[in-house]
PDB file of C-alpha atoms in Angstrom:
ATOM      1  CA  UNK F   1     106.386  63.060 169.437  1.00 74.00           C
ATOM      2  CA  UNK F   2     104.667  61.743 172.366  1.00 86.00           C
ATOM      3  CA  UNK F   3     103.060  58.257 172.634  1.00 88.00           C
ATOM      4  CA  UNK F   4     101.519  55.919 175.398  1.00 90.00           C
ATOM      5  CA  UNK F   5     103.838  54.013 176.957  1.00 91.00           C
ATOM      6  CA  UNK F   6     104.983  50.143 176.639  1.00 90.00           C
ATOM      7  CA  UNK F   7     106.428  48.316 178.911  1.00 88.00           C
ATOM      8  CA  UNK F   8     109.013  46.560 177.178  1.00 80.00           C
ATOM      9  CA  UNK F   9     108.615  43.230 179.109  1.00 79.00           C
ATOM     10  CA  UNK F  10     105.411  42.547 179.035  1.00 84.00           C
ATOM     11  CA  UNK F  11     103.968  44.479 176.167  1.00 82.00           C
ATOM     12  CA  UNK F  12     101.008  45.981 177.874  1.00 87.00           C
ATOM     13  CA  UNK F  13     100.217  49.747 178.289  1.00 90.00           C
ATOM     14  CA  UNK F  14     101.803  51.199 181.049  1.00 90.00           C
ATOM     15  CA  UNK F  15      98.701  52.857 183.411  1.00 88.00           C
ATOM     16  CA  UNK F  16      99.236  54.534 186.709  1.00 85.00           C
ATOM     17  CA  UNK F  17      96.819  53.270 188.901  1.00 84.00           C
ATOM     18  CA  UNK F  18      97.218  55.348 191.723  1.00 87.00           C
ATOM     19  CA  UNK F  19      95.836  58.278 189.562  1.00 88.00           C
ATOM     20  CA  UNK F  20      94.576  56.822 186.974  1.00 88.00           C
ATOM     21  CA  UNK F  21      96.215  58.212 184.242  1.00 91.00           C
ATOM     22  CA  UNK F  22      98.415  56.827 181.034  1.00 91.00           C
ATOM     23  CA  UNK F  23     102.245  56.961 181.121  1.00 91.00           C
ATOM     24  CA  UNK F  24     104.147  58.689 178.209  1.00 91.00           C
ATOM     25  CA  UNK F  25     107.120  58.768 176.187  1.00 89.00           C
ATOM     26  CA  UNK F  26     108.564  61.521 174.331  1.00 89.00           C
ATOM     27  CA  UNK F  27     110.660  62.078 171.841  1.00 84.00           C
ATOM     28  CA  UNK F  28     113.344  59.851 171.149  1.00 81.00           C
ATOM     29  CA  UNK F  29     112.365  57.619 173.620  1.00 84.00           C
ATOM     30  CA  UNK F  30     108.755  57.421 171.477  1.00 85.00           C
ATOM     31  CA  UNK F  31     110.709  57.142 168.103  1.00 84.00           C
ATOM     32  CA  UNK F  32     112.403  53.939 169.590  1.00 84.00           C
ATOM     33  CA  UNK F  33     109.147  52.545 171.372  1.00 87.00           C
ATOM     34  CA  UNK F  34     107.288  52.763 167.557  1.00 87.00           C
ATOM     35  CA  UNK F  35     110.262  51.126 165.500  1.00 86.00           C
ATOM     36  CA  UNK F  36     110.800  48.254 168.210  1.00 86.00           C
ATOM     37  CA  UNK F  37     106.889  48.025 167.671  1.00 87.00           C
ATOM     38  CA  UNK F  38     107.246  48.088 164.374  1.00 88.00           C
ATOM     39  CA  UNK F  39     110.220  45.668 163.948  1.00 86.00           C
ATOM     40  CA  UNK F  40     108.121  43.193 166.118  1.00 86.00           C
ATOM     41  CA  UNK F  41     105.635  42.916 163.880  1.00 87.00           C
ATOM     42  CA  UNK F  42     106.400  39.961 161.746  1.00 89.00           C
ATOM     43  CA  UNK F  43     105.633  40.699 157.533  1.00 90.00           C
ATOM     44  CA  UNK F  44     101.748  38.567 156.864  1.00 90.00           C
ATOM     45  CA  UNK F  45     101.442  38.804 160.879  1.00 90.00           C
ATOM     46  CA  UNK F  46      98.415  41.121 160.388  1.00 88.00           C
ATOM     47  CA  UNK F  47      95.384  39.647 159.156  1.00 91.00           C
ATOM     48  CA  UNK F  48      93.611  42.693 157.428  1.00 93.00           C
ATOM     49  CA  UNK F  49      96.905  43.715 155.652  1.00 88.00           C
ATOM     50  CA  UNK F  50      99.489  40.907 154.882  1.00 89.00           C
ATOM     51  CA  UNK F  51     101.586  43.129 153.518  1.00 87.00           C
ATOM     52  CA  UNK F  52     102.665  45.090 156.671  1.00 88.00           C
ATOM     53  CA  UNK F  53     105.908  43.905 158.978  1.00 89.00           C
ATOM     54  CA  UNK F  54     109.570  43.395 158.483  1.00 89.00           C
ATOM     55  CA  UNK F  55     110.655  40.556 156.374  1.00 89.00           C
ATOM     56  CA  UNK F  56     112.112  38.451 160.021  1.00 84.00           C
ATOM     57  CA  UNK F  57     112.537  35.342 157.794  1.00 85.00           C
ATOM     58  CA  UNK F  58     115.009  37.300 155.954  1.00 85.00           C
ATOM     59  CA  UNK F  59     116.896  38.789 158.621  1.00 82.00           C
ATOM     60  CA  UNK F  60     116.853  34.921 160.748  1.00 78.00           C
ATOM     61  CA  UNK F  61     118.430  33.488 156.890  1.00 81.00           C
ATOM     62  CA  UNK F  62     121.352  36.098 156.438  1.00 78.00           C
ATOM     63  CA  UNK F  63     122.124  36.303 160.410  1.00 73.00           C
ATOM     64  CA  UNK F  64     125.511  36.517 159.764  1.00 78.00           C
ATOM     65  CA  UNK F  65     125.025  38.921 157.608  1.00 86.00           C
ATOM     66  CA  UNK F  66     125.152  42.715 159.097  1.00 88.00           C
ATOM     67  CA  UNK F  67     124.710  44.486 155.321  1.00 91.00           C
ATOM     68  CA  UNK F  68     121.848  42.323 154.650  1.00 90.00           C
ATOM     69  CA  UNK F  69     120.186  43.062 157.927  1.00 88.00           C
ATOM     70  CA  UNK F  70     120.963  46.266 157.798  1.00 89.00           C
ATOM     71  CA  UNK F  71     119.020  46.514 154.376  1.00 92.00           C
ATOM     72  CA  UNK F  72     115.755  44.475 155.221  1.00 91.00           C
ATOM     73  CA  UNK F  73     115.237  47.374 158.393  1.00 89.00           C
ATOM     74  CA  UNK F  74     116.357  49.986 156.379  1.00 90.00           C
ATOM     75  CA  UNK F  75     113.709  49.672 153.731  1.00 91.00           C
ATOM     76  CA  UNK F  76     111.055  48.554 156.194  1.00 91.00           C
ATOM     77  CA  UNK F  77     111.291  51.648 158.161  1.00 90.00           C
ATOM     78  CA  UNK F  78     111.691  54.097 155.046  1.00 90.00           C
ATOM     79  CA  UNK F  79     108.312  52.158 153.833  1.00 89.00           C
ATOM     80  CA  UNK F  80     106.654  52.321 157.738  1.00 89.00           C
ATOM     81  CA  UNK F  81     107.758  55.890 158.877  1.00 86.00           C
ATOM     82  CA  UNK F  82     107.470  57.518 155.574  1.00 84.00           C
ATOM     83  CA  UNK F  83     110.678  58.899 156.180  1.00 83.00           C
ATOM     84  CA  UNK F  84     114.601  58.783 154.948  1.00 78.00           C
ATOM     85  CA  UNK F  85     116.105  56.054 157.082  1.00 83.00           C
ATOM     86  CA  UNK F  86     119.459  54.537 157.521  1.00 87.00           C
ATOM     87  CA  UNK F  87     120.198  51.750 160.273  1.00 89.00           C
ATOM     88  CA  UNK F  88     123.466  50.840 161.374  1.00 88.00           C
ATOM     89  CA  UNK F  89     123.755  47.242 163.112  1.00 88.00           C
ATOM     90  CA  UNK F  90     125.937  48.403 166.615  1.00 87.00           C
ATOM     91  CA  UNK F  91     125.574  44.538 167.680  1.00 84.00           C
ATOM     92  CA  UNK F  92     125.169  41.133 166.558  1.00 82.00           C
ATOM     93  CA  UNK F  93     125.973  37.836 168.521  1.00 79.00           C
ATOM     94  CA  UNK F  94     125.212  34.334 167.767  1.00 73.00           C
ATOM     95  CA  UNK F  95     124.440  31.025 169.371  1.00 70.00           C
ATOM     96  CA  UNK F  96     126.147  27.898 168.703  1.00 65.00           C
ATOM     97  CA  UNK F  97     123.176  26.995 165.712  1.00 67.00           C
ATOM     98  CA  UNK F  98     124.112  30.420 164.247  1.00 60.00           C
ATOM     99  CA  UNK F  99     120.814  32.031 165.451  1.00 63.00           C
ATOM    100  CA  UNK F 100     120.984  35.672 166.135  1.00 60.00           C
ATOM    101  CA  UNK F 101     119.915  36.284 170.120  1.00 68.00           C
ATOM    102  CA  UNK F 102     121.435  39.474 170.262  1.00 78.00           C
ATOM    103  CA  UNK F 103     121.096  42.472 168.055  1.00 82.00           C
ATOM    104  CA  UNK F 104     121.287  46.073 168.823  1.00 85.00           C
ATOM    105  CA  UNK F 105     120.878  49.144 165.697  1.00 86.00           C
ATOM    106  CA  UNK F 106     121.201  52.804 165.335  1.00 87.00           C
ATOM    107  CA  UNK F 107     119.096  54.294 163.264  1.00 87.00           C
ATOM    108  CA  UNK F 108     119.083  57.839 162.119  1.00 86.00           C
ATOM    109  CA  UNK F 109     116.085  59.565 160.568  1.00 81.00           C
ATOM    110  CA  UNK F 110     117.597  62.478 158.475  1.00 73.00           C
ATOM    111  CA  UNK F 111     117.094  65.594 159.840  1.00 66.00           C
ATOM    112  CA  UNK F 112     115.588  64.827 162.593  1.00 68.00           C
ATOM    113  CA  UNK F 113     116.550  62.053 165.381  1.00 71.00           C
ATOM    114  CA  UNK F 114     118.178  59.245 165.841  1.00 74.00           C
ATOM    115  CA  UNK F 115     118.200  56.238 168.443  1.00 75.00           C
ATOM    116  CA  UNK F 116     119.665  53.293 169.359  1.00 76.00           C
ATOM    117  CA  UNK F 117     117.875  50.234 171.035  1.00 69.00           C
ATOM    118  CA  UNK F 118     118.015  46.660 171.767  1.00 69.00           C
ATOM    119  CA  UNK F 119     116.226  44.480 169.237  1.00 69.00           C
ATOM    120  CA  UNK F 120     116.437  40.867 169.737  1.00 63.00           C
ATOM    121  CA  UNK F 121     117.693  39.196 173.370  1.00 57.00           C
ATOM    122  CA  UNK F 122     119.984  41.325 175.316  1.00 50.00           C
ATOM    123  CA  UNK F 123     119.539  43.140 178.576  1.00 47.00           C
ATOM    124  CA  UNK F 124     116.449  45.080 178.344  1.00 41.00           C
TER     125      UNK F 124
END
């Protein structure tokens, strides 16, 4: 798999301007690029389709809640990648109103790759 590149700060595609080229990712590094994408993307956020994007509300309600959040990114990326998916939450801290600001996953796509990255807050 190879895609464009992202930068993760500012969203924008990464171009080289001193020869005018794209940058790229590959492989895994592409897989986790497309599902931070994808779990950015906010279910009713696109106009045309409503029904794309990960629940968020859901996973903001049952913060405490690693099975539950677990679930709600499992079944979004089965439905998005068209692919087997599990996701493991590696890390999940709180703020003093109970509102997650850091969460880190591993997800595994059977038979084929698997990734960890940084979701929400954290060190990027």
């Amino acid at each position: 798999m190879k895609s464009i590149k992202v930068d993760q700060n500012t969203n924008d595609i990464v171009f080289s301007h001193s020869n005018g080229t794209f940058d790229y990712v590959k492989d895994n590094d592409a897989l986790a690029q497309k599902i931070k994408i994808l779990l950015g993307t906010n279910l009713g956020e696109i106009i045309w389709d409503r029904t794309e994007g990960v629940d968020q509300n859901s996973i903001i309600l049952n913060g405490k809640r690693p099975d539950v959040i677990e679930t709600v990114i499992t079944e979004y990326l089965k439905r998005a990648l068209n692919k087997f998916v599990t996701c493991k939450v590696t890390t999940l801290d709180f703020d003093k109103k109970n509102r997650v600001t850091n969460l880190q996953i591993a997800v595994n796509l059977h038979n084929e790759s698997s990734v960890n990255l940084q979701v929400i807050g954290g060190d990027h």
